[in-house]
């Protein structure tokens, strides 16, 4: 097993070997993402996986005639694009910058190649998928079991946790 990456704050990428990160990094770009900036619109072609290093991204769904609802918030613990790891090629939900920060954009086809080539990438992304499902299930239970003020307090604590710059 190679040396583990330490030069990034994205916790998924930090689990990758140096060789895997170099393969992906050399084919990617890291940019600043502004609050309110649209990264991907629901149903449009999905071109890049997005790995936040700072800030928070939000995936929202809009039902006609209603206001948008957040489906998921993603900080440096994750990435945007889980549904497209299979064979999907469209964005699922509207993805925006919620809190400004930086993120690495990895072309979809490059990450798919790396996913198959590097076990460390495959394992970390699958672990994040499991974590995302567990978080979703916890959110459903929380919504049914707690009052709105408790749910908001939990969301605020999770948001602060995502913004922490230390491990």
mmCIF file of C-alpha atoms in Angstrom:
data_model
loop_
_atom_site.group_PDB
_atom_site.id
_atom_site.type_symbol
_atom_site.label_atom_id
_atom_site.label_comp_id
_atom_site.label_asym_id
_atom_site.label_seq_id
_atom_site.Cartn_x
_atom_site.Cartn_y
_atom_site.Cartn_z
ATOM 1 C CA UNK A 1 0.000 0.000 0.000
ATOM 2 C CA UNK A 2 1.354 3.434 -0.914
ATOM 3 C CA UNK A 3 1.634 6.588 1.154
ATOM 4 C CA UNK A 4 -1.701 8.162 2.055
ATOM 5 C CA UNK A 5 -2.506 11.658 0.699
ATOM 6 C CA UNK A 6 -2.261 14.505 3.236
ATOM 7 C CA UNK A 7 -2.175 17.597 0.996
ATOM 8 C CA UNK A 8 -5.952 17.938 0.727
ATOM 9 C CA UNK A 9 -8.682 18.535 3.289
ATOM 10 C CA UNK A 10 -11.269 16.374 1.489
ATOM 11 C CA UNK A 11 -11.606 13.329 3.715
ATOM 12 C CA UNK A 12 -12.392 10.950 0.841
ATOM 13 C CA UNK A 13 -9.309 11.922 -1.150
ATOM 14 C CA UNK A 14 -7.162 11.722 1.993
ATOM 15 C CA UNK A 15 -7.754 7.968 2.116
ATOM 16 C CA UNK A 16 -6.332 7.468 -1.387
ATOM 17 C CA UNK A 17 -2.777 6.391 -2.123
ATOM 18 C CA UNK A 18 -0.362 8.998 -3.517
ATOM 19 C CA UNK A 19 -0.397 7.146 -6.840
ATOM 20 C CA UNK A 20 -4.205 7.235 -7.064
ATOM 21 C CA UNK A 21 -4.375 10.927 -6.076
ATOM 22 C CA UNK A 22 -1.680 11.858 -8.603
ATOM 23 C CA UNK A 23 -3.587 10.023 -11.340
ATOM 24 C CA UNK A 24 -6.784 11.940 -10.506
ATOM 25 C CA UNK A 25 -5.167 15.290 -9.599
ATOM 26 C CA UNK A 26 -3.241 15.497 -12.883
ATOM 27 C CA UNK A 27 -6.549 15.249 -14.785
ATOM 28 C CA UNK A 28 -8.620 17.532 -12.514
ATOM 29 C CA UNK A 29 -8.946 21.154 -11.510
ATOM 30 C CA UNK A 30 -9.434 22.734 -8.063
ATOM 31 C CA UNK A 31 -11.504 25.925 -8.040
ATOM 32 C CA UNK A 32 -13.326 28.278 -5.686
ATOM 33 C CA UNK A 33 -17.083 27.697 -5.425
ATOM 34 C CA UNK A 34 -19.237 30.676 -4.411
ATOM 35 C CA UNK A 35 -22.360 30.473 -2.257
ATOM 36 C CA UNK A 36 -25.319 30.293 -4.641
ATOM 37 C CA UNK A 37 -23.206 29.094 -7.586
ATOM 38 C CA UNK A 38 -24.961 26.383 -9.638
ATOM 39 C CA UNK A 39 -22.736 23.350 -10.199
ATOM 40 C CA UNK A 40 -25.236 21.034 -11.844
ATOM 41 C CA UNK A 41 -28.945 21.218 -12.726
ATOM 42 C CA UNK A 42 -31.309 18.283 -12.266
ATOM 43 C CA UNK A 43 -31.521 16.172 -15.418
ATOM 44 C CA UNK A 44 -28.621 17.862 -17.210
ATOM 45 C CA UNK A 45 -25.557 15.841 -18.234
ATOM 46 C CA UNK A 46 -23.281 15.079 -15.294
ATOM 47 C CA UNK A 47 -19.729 15.947 -16.360
ATOM 48 C CA UNK A 48 -17.641 16.142 -13.150
ATOM 49 C CA UNK A 49 -17.508 14.631 -9.698
ATOM 50 C CA UNK A 50 -16.982 17.393 -7.135
ATOM 51 C CA UNK A 51 -14.875 16.899 -3.981
ATOM 52 C CA UNK A 52 -15.228 19.878 -1.580
ATOM 53 C CA UNK A 53 -12.146 20.915 0.394
ATOM 54 C CA UNK A 54 -13.941 23.681 2.268
ATOM 55 C CA UNK A 55 -17.420 25.182 2.315
ATOM 56 C CA UNK A 56 -20.634 23.206 1.892
ATOM 57 C CA UNK A 57 -22.510 22.126 -1.230
ATOM 58 C CA UNK A 58 -26.237 21.408 -1.265
ATOM 59 C CA UNK A 59 -28.263 19.060 -3.450
ATOM 60 C CA UNK A 60 -31.833 20.283 -3.767
ATOM 61 C CA UNK A 61 -35.042 18.986 -5.290
ATOM 62 C CA UNK A 62 -37.895 21.157 -6.481
ATOM 63 C CA UNK A 63 -41.421 19.865 -6.859
ATOM 64 C CA UNK A 64 -43.456 21.989 -9.243
ATOM 65 C CA UNK A 65 -45.255 24.771 -7.406
ATOM 66 C CA UNK A 66 -43.249 24.279 -4.210
ATOM 67 C CA UNK A 67 -40.037 25.701 -2.814
ATOM 68 C CA UNK A 68 -36.769 23.739 -3.178
ATOM 69 C CA UNK A 69 -35.974 21.168 -0.487
ATOM 70 C CA UNK A 70 -32.470 20.133 0.490
ATOM 71 C CA UNK A 71 -31.872 16.427 -0.107
ATOM 72 C CA UNK A 72 -28.279 16.425 1.062
ATOM 73 C CA UNK A 73 -25.524 18.751 2.251
ATOM 74 C CA UNK A 74 -21.967 17.803 1.342
ATOM 75 C CA UNK A 75 -18.796 19.116 2.934
ATOM 76 C CA UNK A 76 -15.208 17.954 2.953
ATOM 77 C CA UNK A 77 -16.366 14.520 4.169
ATOM 78 C CA UNK A 78 -17.811 13.618 0.789
ATOM 79 C CA UNK A 79 -18.351 14.263 -2.888
ATOM 80 C CA UNK A 80 -21.074 15.053 -5.407
ATOM 81 C CA UNK A 81 -21.876 12.339 -7.914
ATOM 82 C CA UNK A 82 -22.661 9.162 -5.996
ATOM 83 C CA UNK A 83 -25.650 8.233 -8.219
ATOM 84 C CA UNK A 84 -23.494 8.383 -11.357
ATOM 85 C CA UNK A 85 -20.914 5.856 -10.148
ATOM 86 C CA UNK A 86 -23.087 3.209 -11.791
ATOM 87 C CA UNK A 87 -24.078 4.006 -15.323
ATOM 88 C CA UNK A 88 -26.061 7.182 -14.784
ATOM 89 C CA UNK A 89 -25.007 10.229 -16.729
ATOM 90 C CA UNK A 90 -27.437 12.900 -15.512
ATOM 91 C CA UNK A 91 -27.323 15.158 -12.499
ATOM 92 C CA UNK A 92 -29.818 14.114 -9.833
ATOM 93 C CA UNK A 93 -31.024 17.286 -8.140
ATOM 94 C CA UNK A 94 -29.826 20.870 -8.391
ATOM 95 C CA UNK A 95 -26.338 21.237 -6.895
ATOM 96 C CA UNK A 96 -25.314 24.636 -5.487
ATOM 97 C CA UNK A 97 -22.634 26.136 -3.333
ATOM 98 C CA UNK A 98 -24.300 26.688 0.049
ATOM 99 C CA UNK A 99 -21.254 28.106 1.824
ATOM 100 C CA UNK A 100 -18.323 29.359 -0.281
ATOM 101 C CA UNK A 101 -15.203 27.218 -0.409
ATOM 102 C CA UNK A 102 -12.977 25.266 -2.762
ATOM 103 C CA UNK A 103 -13.509 21.960 -4.529
ATOM 104 C CA UNK A 104 -11.753 19.641 -6.960
ATOM 105 C CA UNK A 105 -13.669 18.895 -10.158
ATOM 106 C CA UNK A 106 -12.837 15.454 -11.551
ATOM 107 C CA UNK A 107 -14.131 14.573 -15.037
ATOM 108 C CA UNK A 108 -16.720 11.781 -14.789
ATOM 109 C CA UNK A 109 -14.895 9.407 -17.152
ATOM 110 C CA UNK A 110 -11.537 9.946 -15.393
ATOM 111 C CA UNK A 111 -12.999 9.069 -11.999
ATOM 112 C CA UNK A 112 -14.750 6.017 -13.409
ATOM 113 C CA UNK A 113 -11.402 4.820 -14.779
ATOM 114 C CA UNK A 114 -9.704 5.508 -11.431
ATOM 115 C CA UNK A 115 -12.564 3.767 -9.592
ATOM 116 C CA UNK A 116 -11.795 0.570 -11.498
ATOM 117 C CA UNK A 117 -8.013 0.961 -11.427
ATOM 118 C CA UNK A 118 -7.460 1.826 -7.733
ATOM 119 C CA UNK A 119 -8.931 -0.217 -4.886
ATOM 120 C CA UNK A 120 -8.425 2.674 -2.424
ATOM 121 C CA UNK A 121 -10.674 4.934 -4.518
ATOM 122 C CA UNK A 122 -13.303 2.255 -4.925
ATOM 123 C CA UNK A 123 -13.362 1.430 -1.201
ATOM 124 C CA UNK A 124 -13.493 5.040 0.009
ATOM 125 C CA UNK A 125 -16.308 5.943 -2.353
ATOM 126 C CA UNK A 126 -18.306 2.858 -1.425
ATOM 127 C CA UNK A 127 -17.823 3.658 2.294
ATOM 128 C CA UNK A 128 -19.121 7.165 1.640
ATOM 129 C CA UNK A 129 -22.140 5.700 -0.145
ATOM 130 C CA UNK A 130 -22.895 3.574 2.921
ATOM 131 C CA UNK A 131 -22.377 6.599 5.195
ATOM 132 C CA UNK A 132 -24.771 8.654 3.019
ATOM 133 C CA UNK A 133 -27.473 5.996 3.238
ATOM 134 C CA UNK A 134 -27.072 5.754 7.023
ATOM 135 C CA UNK A 135 -27.331 9.553 7.304
ATOM 136 C CA UNK A 136 -30.472 9.553 5.167
ATOM 137 C CA UNK A 137 -32.084 6.894 7.343
ATOM 138 C CA UNK A 138 -31.140 8.824 10.485
ATOM 139 C CA UNK A 139 -32.694 11.987 9.001
ATOM 140 C CA UNK A 140 -35.974 10.175 8.323
ATOM 141 C CA UNK A 141 -36.134 8.871 11.897
ATOM 142 C CA UNK A 142 -35.199 12.294 13.249
ATOM 143 C CA UNK A 143 -37.916 14.023 11.196
ATOM 144 C CA UNK A 144 -40.522 11.622 12.571
ATOM 145 C CA UNK A 145 -39.284 11.660 16.177
ATOM 146 C CA UNK A 146 -38.266 15.254 16.947
ATOM 147 C CA UNK A 147 -39.676 18.764 16.901
ATOM 148 C CA UNK A 148 -38.564 21.329 14.315
ATOM 149 C CA UNK A 149 -36.332 23.216 16.782
ATOM 150 C CA UNK A 150 -34.446 19.988 17.583
ATOM 151 C CA UNK A 151 -34.024 19.171 13.883
ATOM 152 C CA UNK A 152 -32.712 22.678 13.162
ATOM 153 C CA UNK A 153 -30.256 22.444 16.076
ATOM 154 C CA UNK A 154 -28.978 19.106 14.742
ATOM 155 C CA UNK A 155 -28.601 20.560 11.211
ATOM 156 C CA UNK A 156 -26.657 23.544 12.587
ATOM 157 C CA UNK A 157 -24.328 21.263 14.573
ATOM 158 C CA UNK A 158 -23.693 19.060 11.504
ATOM 159 C CA UNK A 159 -23.007 22.155 9.375
ATOM 160 C CA UNK A 160 -20.504 23.477 11.901
ATOM 161 C CA UNK A 161 -18.854 20.047 12.021
ATOM 162 C CA UNK A 162 -18.498 20.064 8.214
ATOM 163 C CA UNK A 163 -16.825 23.460 8.278
ATOM 164 C CA UNK A 164 -14.176 22.495 10.827
ATOM 165 C CA UNK A 165 -10.722 22.652 9.280
ATOM 166 C CA UNK A 166 -9.218 20.118 11.663
ATOM 167 C CA UNK A 167 -9.672 16.359 11.578
#
